[in-house]
Structure formats: C-alpha cells, structure tokens
Short mmCIF file of C-alpha atoms in Angstrom, two decimals:
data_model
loop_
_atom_site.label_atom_id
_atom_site.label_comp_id
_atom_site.label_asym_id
_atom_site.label_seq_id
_atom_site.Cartn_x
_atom_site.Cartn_y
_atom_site.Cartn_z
CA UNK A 1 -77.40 -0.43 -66.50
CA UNK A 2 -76.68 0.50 -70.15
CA UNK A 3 -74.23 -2.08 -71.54
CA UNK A 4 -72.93 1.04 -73.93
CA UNK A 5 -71.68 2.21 -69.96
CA UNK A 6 -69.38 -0.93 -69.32
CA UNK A 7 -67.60 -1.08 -72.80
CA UNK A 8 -64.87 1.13 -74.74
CA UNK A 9 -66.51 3.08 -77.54
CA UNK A 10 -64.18 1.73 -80.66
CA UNK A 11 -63.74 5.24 -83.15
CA UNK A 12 -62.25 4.03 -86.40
CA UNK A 13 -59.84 6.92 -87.57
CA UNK A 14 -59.18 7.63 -91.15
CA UNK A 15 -55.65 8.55 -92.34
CA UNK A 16 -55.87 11.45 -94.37
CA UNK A 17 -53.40 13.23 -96.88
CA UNK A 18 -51.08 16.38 -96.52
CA UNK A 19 -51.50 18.85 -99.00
CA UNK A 20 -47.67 17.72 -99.07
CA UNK A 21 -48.54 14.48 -100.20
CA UNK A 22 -51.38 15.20 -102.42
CA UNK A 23 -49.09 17.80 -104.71
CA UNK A 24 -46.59 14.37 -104.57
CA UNK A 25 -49.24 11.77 -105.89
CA UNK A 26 -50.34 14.47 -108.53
CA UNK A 27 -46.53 15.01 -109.73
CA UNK A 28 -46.25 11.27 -110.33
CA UNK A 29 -49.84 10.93 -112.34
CA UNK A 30 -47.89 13.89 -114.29
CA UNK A 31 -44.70 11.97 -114.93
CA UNK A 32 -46.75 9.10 -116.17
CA UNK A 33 -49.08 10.81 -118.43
CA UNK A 34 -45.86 12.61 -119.71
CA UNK A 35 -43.83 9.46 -120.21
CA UNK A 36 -47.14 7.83 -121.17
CA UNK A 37 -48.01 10.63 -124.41
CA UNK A 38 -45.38 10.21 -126.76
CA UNK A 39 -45.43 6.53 -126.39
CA UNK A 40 -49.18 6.80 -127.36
CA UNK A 41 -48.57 9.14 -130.27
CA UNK A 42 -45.90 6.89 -131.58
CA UNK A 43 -48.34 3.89 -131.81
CA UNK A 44 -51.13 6.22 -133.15
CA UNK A 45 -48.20 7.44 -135.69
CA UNK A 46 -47.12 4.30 -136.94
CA UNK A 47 -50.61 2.79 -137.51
CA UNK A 48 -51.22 6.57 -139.79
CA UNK A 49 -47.80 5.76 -141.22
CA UNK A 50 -49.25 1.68 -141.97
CA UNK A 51 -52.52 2.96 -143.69
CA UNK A 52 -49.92 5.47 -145.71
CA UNK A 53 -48.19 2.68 -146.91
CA UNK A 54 -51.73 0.41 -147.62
CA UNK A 55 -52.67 3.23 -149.75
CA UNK A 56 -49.89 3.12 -152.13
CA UNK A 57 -50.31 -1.02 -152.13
CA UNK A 58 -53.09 0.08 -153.52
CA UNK A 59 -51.82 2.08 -156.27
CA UNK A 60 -49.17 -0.10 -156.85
CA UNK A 61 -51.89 -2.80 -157.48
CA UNK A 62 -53.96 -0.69 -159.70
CA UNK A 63 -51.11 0.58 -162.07
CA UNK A 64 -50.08 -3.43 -162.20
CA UNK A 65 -54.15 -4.43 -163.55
CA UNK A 66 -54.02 -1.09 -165.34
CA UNK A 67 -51.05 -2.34 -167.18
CA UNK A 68 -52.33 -5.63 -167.49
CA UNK A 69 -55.47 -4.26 -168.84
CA UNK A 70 -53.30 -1.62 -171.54
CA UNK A 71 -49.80 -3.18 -171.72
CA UNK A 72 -48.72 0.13 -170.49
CA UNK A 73 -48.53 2.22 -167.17
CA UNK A 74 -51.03 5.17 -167.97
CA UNK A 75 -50.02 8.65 -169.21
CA UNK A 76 -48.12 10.28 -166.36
CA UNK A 77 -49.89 13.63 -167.22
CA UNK A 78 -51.43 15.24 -170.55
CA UNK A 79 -52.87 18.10 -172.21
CA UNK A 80 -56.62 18.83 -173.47
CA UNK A 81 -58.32 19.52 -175.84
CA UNK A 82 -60.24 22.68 -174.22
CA UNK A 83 -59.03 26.05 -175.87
CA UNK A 84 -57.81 28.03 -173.07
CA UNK A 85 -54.22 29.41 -171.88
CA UNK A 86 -53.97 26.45 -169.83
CA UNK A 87 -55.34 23.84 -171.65
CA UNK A 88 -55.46 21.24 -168.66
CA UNK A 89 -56.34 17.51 -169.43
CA UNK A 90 -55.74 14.92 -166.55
CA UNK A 91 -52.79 12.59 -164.79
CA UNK A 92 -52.24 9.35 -164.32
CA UNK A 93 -54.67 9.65 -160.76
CA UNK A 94 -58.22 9.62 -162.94
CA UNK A 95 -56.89 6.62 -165.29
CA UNK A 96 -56.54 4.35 -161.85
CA UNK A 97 -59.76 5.43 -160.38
CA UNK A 98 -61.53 2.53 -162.41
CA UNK A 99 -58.87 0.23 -160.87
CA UNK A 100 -59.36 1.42 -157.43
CA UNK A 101 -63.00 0.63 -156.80
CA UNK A 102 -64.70 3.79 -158.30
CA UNK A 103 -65.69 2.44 -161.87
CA UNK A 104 -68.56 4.29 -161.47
CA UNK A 105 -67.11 7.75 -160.79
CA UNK A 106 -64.59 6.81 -163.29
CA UNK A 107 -67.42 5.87 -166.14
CA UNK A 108 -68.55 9.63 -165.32
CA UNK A 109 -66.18 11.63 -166.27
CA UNK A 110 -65.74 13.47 -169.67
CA UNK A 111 -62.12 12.55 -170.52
CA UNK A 112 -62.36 14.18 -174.24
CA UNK A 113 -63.71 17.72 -173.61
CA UNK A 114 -64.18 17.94 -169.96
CA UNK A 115 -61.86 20.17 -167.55
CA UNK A 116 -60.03 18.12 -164.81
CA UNK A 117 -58.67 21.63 -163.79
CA UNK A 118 -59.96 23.42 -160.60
CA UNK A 119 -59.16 27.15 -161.77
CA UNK A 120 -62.11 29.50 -161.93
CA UNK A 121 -61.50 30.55 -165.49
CA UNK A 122 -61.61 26.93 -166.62
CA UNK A 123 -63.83 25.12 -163.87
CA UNK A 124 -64.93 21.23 -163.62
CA UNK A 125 -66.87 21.39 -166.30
CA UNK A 126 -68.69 18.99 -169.11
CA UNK A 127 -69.53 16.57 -166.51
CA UNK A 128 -66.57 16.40 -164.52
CA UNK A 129 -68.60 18.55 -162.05
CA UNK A 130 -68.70 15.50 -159.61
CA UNK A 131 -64.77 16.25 -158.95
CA UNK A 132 -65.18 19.16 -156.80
CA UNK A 133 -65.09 18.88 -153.01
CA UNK A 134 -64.69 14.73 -153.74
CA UNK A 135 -62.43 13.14 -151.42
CA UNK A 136 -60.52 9.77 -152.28
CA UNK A 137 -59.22 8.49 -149.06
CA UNK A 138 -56.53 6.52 -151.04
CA UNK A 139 -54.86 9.56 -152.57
CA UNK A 140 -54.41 10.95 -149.06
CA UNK A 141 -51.78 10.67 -146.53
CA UNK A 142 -53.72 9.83 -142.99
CA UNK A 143 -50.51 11.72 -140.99
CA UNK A 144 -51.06 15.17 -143.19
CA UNK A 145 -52.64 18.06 -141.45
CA UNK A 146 -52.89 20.23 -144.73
CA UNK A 147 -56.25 20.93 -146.10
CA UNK A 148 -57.48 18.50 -148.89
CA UNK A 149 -59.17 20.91 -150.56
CA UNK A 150 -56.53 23.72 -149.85
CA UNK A 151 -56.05 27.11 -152.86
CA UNK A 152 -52.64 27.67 -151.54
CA UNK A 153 -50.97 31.00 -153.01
CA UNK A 154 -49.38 29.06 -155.69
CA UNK A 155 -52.26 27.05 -157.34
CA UNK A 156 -55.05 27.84 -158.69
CA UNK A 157 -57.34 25.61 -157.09
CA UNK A 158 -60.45 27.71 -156.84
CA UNK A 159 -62.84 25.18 -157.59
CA UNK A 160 -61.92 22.74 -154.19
CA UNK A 161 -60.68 19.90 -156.37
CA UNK A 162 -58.75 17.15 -154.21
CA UNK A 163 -55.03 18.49 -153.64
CA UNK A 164 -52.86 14.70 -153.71
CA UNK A 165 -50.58 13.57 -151.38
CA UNK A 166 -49.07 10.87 -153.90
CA UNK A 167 -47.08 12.09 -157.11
CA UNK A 168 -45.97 10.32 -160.09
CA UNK A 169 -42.36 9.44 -160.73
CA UNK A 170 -41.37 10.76 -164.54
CA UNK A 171 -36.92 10.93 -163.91
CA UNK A 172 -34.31 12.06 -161.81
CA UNK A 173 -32.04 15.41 -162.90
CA UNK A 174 -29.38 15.08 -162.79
CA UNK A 175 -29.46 12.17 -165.15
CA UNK A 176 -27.35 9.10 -163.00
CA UNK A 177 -27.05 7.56 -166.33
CA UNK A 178 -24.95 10.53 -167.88
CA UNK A 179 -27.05 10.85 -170.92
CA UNK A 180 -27.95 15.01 -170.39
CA UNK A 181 -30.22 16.42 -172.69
CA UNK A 182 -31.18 13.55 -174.96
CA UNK A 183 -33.22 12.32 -171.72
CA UNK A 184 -33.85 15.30 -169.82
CA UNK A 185 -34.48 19.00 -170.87
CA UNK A 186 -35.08 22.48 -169.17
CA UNK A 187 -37.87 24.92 -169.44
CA UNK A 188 -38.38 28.12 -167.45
CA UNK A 189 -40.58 25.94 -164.54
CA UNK A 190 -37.69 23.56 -163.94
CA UNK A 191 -36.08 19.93 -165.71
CA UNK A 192 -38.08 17.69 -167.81
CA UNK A 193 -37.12 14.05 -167.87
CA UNK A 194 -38.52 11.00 -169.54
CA UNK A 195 -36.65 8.42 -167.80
CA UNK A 196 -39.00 7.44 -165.16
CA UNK A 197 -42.33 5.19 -165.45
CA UNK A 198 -44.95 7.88 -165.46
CA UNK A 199 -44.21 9.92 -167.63
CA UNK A 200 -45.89 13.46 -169.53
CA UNK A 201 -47.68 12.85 -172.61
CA UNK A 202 -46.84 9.60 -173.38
CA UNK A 203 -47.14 5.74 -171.66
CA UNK A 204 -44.05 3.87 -169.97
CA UNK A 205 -44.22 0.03 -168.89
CA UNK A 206 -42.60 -2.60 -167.40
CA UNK A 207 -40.27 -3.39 -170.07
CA UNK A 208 -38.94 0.32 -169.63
CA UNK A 209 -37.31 -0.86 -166.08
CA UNK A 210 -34.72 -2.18 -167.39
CA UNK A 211 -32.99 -1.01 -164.05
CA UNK A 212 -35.66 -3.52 -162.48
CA UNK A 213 -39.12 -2.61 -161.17
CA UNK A 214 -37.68 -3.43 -157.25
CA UNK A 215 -34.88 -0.67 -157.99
CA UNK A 216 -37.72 1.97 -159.46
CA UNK A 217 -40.11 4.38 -158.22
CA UNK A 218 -42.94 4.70 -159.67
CA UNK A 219 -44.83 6.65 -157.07
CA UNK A 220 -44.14 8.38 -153.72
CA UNK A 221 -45.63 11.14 -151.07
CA UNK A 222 -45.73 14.33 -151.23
CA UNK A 223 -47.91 15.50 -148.56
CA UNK A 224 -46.05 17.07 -146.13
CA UNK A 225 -44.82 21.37 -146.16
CA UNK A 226 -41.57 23.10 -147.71
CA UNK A 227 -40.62 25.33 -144.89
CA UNK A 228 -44.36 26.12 -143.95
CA UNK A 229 -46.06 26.06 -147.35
CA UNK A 230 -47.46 22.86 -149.00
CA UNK A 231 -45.87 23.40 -152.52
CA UNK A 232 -47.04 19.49 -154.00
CA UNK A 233 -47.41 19.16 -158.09
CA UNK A 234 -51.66 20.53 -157.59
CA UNK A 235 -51.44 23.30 -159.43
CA UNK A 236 -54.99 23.26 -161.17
CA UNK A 237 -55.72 20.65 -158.37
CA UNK A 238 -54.94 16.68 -158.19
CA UNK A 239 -56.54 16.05 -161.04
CA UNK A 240 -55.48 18.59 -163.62
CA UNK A 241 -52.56 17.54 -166.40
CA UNK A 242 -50.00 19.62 -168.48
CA UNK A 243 -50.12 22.87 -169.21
CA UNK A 244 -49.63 22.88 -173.37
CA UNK A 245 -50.70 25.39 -175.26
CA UNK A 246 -48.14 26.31 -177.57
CA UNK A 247 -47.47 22.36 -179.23
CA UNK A 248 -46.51 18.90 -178.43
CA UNK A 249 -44.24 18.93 -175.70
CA UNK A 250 -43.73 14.67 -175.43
CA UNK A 251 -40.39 13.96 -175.10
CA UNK A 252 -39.57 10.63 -177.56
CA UNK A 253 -37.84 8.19 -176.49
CA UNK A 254 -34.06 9.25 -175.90
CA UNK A 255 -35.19 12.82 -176.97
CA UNK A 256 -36.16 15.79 -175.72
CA UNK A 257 -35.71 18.59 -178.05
CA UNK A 258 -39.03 19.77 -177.97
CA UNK A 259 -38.31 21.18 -174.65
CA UNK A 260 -36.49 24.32 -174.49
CA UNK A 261 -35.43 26.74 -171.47
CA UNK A 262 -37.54 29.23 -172.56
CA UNK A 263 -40.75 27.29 -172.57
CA UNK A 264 -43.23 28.22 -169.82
CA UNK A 265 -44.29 24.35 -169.94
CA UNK A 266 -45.16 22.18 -166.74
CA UNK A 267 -47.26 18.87 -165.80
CA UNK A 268 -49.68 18.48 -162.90
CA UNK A 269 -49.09 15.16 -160.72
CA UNK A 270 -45.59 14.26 -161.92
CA UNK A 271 -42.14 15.37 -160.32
CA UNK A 272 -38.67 14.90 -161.67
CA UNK A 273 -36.46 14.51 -158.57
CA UNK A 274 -33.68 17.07 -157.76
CA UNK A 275 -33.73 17.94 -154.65
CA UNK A 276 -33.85 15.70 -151.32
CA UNK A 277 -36.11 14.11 -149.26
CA UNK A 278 -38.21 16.40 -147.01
CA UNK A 279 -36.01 19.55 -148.39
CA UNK A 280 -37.40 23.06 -145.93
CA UNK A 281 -35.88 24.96 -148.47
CA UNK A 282 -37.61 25.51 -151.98
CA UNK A 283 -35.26 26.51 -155.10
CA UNK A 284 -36.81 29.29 -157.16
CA UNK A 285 -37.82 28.13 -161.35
CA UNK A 286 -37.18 24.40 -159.97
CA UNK A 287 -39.20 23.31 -157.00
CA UNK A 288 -40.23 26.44 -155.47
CA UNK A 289 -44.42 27.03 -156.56
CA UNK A 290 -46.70 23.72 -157.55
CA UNK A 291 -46.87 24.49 -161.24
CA UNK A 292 -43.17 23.60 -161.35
CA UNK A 293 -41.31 20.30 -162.38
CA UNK A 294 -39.09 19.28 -159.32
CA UNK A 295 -41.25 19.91 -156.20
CA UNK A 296 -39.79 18.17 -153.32
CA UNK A 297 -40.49 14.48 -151.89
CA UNK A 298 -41.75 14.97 -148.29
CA UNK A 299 -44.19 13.64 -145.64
CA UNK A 300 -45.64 14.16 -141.84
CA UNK A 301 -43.90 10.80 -140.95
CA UNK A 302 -40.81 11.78 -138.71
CA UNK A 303 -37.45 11.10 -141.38
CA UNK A 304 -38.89 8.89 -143.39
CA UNK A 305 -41.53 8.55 -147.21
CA UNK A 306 -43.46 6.12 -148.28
CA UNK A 307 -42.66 5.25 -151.75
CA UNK A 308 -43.98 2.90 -153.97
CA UNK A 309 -41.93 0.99 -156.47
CA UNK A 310 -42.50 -0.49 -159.71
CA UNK A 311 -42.38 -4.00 -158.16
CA UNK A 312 -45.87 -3.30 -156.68
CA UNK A 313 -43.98 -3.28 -153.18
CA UNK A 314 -43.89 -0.10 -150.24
CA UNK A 315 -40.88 0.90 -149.01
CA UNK A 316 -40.06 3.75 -146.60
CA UNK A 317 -36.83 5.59 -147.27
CA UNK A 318 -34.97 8.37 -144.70
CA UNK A 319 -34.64 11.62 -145.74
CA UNK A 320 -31.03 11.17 -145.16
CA UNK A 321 -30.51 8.63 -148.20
CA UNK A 322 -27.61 9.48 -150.51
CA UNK A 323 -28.84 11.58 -153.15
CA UNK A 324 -26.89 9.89 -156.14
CA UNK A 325 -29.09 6.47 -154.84
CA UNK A 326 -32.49 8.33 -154.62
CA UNK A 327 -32.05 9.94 -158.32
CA UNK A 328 -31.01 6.42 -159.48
CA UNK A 329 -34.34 5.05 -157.87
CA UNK A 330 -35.95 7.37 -159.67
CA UNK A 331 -34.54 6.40 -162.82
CA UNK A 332 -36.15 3.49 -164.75
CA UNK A 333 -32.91 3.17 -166.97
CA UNK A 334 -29.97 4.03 -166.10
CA UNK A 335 -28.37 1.35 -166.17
CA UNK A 336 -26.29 1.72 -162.54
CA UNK A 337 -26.39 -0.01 -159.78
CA UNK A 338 -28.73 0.85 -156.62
CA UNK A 339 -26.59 0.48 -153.04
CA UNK A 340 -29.21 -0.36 -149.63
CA UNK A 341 -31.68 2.28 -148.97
#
C-alpha cells in the first residue's frame, strides 16, 4: 500500500496581496520618500552652505598673510595700463591667488601690460591667456546653479573668464557715518565710496577699521539671481578691474571729488552696498547691469549670505537684517555702533 494513501497531503498556502493593498503599501513608500526629500536636501544644503562658508575662511586667511606680507589689504580694483576704451587692469581676486595655493598661476600672469578683461575687443592677452575657461573652486559658491563661465546680456564676458561669486566690500551709501560726499560720490553707473576695506585704486588695512574688523565686511556672496538674471560686479569677467580711461578716479582719503555724476566710471569685483540682501528687484544707474557700483548682496542659500569679515571670521546674515546695521557693517569707519545681526 502506498504510505502517500494513508496520510493528509499538507498544501502550504501563500497569502497574497489585493490590488487594494498593494496601491496602500505604495502610497506609504510615497509619503516616506516625500517626507524623506526635503529632509535630504536640507542636509545636502547645509553641507553646500558649510563649504560656502570654508571658502571665504579662506579668503579671509589670505587677505590676513596678504596684509601681513604688504601692510595693506590689496587694491580693491584698478585700472591698466592697456590703451583701449576700457582700459581694464585687475581686483583684489588675482593679488590673493598667490595666497591661496596657486603661486604658480599667480607667478604667470602679466600684471603690467596684460588684459585681465574677458571682452573680445580686449581679450586675455600678454600671457594672461591661462585665465580663460580656469575655474577656482574657492571663488565659487557650491549652492549656485549659474554658469561659471556665463556672457550674460550685461557683461562682456566673451572670452569665458571665471564670473565670481565673492565681491569685495569698498562702503555703504548711504554713508551711516553722515559724512556725504567727502566719503562717497556719484557717477552715472551708481555711488562711489571709500569707506570700506577694499577699496578702487588704492589699499585699505587694518588700522582703517577703526569700527573694528569683527563689525566690518570685507567680503561677501554674490552668487545668486536679481529677479532671474545674475547681475554680480563681472562685467569684463572676475578678474577684470576699473574702467578708467578719462584720469585718476582714486578717491583720497576723506575725498572724493574726482568723482562726478556725470562720469561713466565703474570697478569690476567691488560693490558699495545700497540695496538689501537678496533684493529681486534691480534699480536702474545703481544696481541694475554688472558694470555698475551697487549690485545687490545675494545667494542660493534659503534667507541667508555668507559674509566674511575683517576679523578673518564667517558669518551668515538674513536677508531680513535692518538695513541701517548692514550699511554700518559695511562701513570700516563710521564710527556707530553695530546692534546683533
């Protein structure tokens, strides 16, 4: 007799799902990647928003050996000697390079009769060739989606020189301190002031902070849009320096009657600030094309800039801070107070 005949055939039986609960269980694994994203983008945010802020610690250390090196911050931005309409010389962003681990790219460059500038009529040029399509991860913001290399509508970066996303610090207009024109002037692109620590055609140090180097910018990003345009102080490129082709436009100490309304005179990598923080809104002869002197302070990072202050140390400051405070931050001198920002 088979023994299979005398026993009870076990059948193991397999629950199964409903479609019912299937669409359930993949509603959940939706919920949780939803709840899951943002969380994820936050982290990956703030550790963009950390490597921001390393890069200035950078700066800020390379402008303190620079200074220790010169007795002096560098020139914020100058003129050069090349005969031309725009006679472009270089910022205060080639004078750190030496301090920032490229001594040999610095040792290259031609800063006598070479153009910094990336506009086709006056190109890289007398061995500043090397500066075109030459990324420096410092000088950019990890968080900003705009094109390094980007010939927005109002530059003339032809050539694909670097386009920053850190500018130099040269005053605040209006001037906290009171002091008008003997400190700050206009010209058709926009207010000139000399009251920060980088400043156009000529050198600023610590001893100008009389405010205090932890109460000063120095540096801070601009590497986010205005409404949907980048419109950052790049108008030859990063590198380029002050368009001066009609005389000495330095502001002396104090003074600034060299400057007048009608002047068609502007710097490349400084900013005098006038408007606020992460502004959508662009003011026409002010702030409003990147060959102008007040472009706006703004960043990727939700409400917030990195900024770097003459102390060496990083802050981040909201968009929503008190715009007496932030032109007194940007003021080396004005002898007021600063209130928590």
């Amino acid at each position: 007799m088979n023994p299979r005949h005398g026993r009870k055939t076990r059948r193991l039986r397999f629950a199964a799902f409903t479609l019912v609960e299937l669409l359930v269980v993949i509603a959940i694994i939706g919920i949780l990647i939803a709840l899951l994203l943002p969380a994820v983008q936050a982290a990956r945010e703030a550790a963009r928003r950390m490597q921001c802020s390393n890069n200035l610690k950078q700066m800020g250390l390379a402008l303190h050996n620079y200074h220790d090196t010169f007795r002096s911050f560098p020139i914020g931005s100058r003129s050069g000697t090349l005969s031309s309409y725009n006679t472009y010389g270089t910022n205060w962003r080639s004078a750190l390079l030496a301090f920032l681990e490229q001594k040999p790219l610095y040792d290259s460059l031609n800063f006598e009769t070479g153009s910094f500038s990336g506009w086709e009529n006056q190109p890289f040029s007398g061995g500043n060739e090397v500066l075109v399509g030459l990324a420096i991860p410092v000088y950019k913001c990890p968080s900003s989606t705009i094109d390094p290399f980007i010939n927005e509508p109002t530059s003339i970066n032809d050539r694909g020189g670097l386009m920053h996303d850190y500018v130099g610090i040269s005053g605040a207009y209006p001037d906290p301190g009171g002091r008008g024109t003997s400190v700050c002037r206009q010209s058709s692109r926009g207010y000139v002031c000399n009251t920060g620590l980088l400043l156009p055609h000529q050198v600023a140090g610590i001893k100008h902070a009389s405010d205090g180097t932890s109460h000063t910018m120095i540096v801070a990003e601009q590497s986010g849009l205005v409404g949907d345009r980048p419109i950052r102080s790049n108008y030859g490129g990063g590198w380029a320096g002050a368009r001066d082709h009609t005389g000495d436009y330095s502001l002396n100490p104090r003074r600034a009657n060299q400057i007048s309304s009608g002047d068609n005179y502007y710097h490349c990598g400084l900013t005098v600030v006038r408007w606020a923080i992460n502004s959508r809104t662009s003011q026409a002869n002010s702030s409003n094309a990147t060959y102008e002197t007040n472009t706006i302070l703004n960043s990727f990072h939700p409400g917030v800039i990195n900024v770097l202050l003459g102390d060496g140390s990083v802050q981040s400051i909201a968009d929503s801070i008190d715009m007496e405070t932030l032109r007194r931050l940007a003021a080396a001198d004005d002898g007021l107070p600063i209130d928590e920002f």
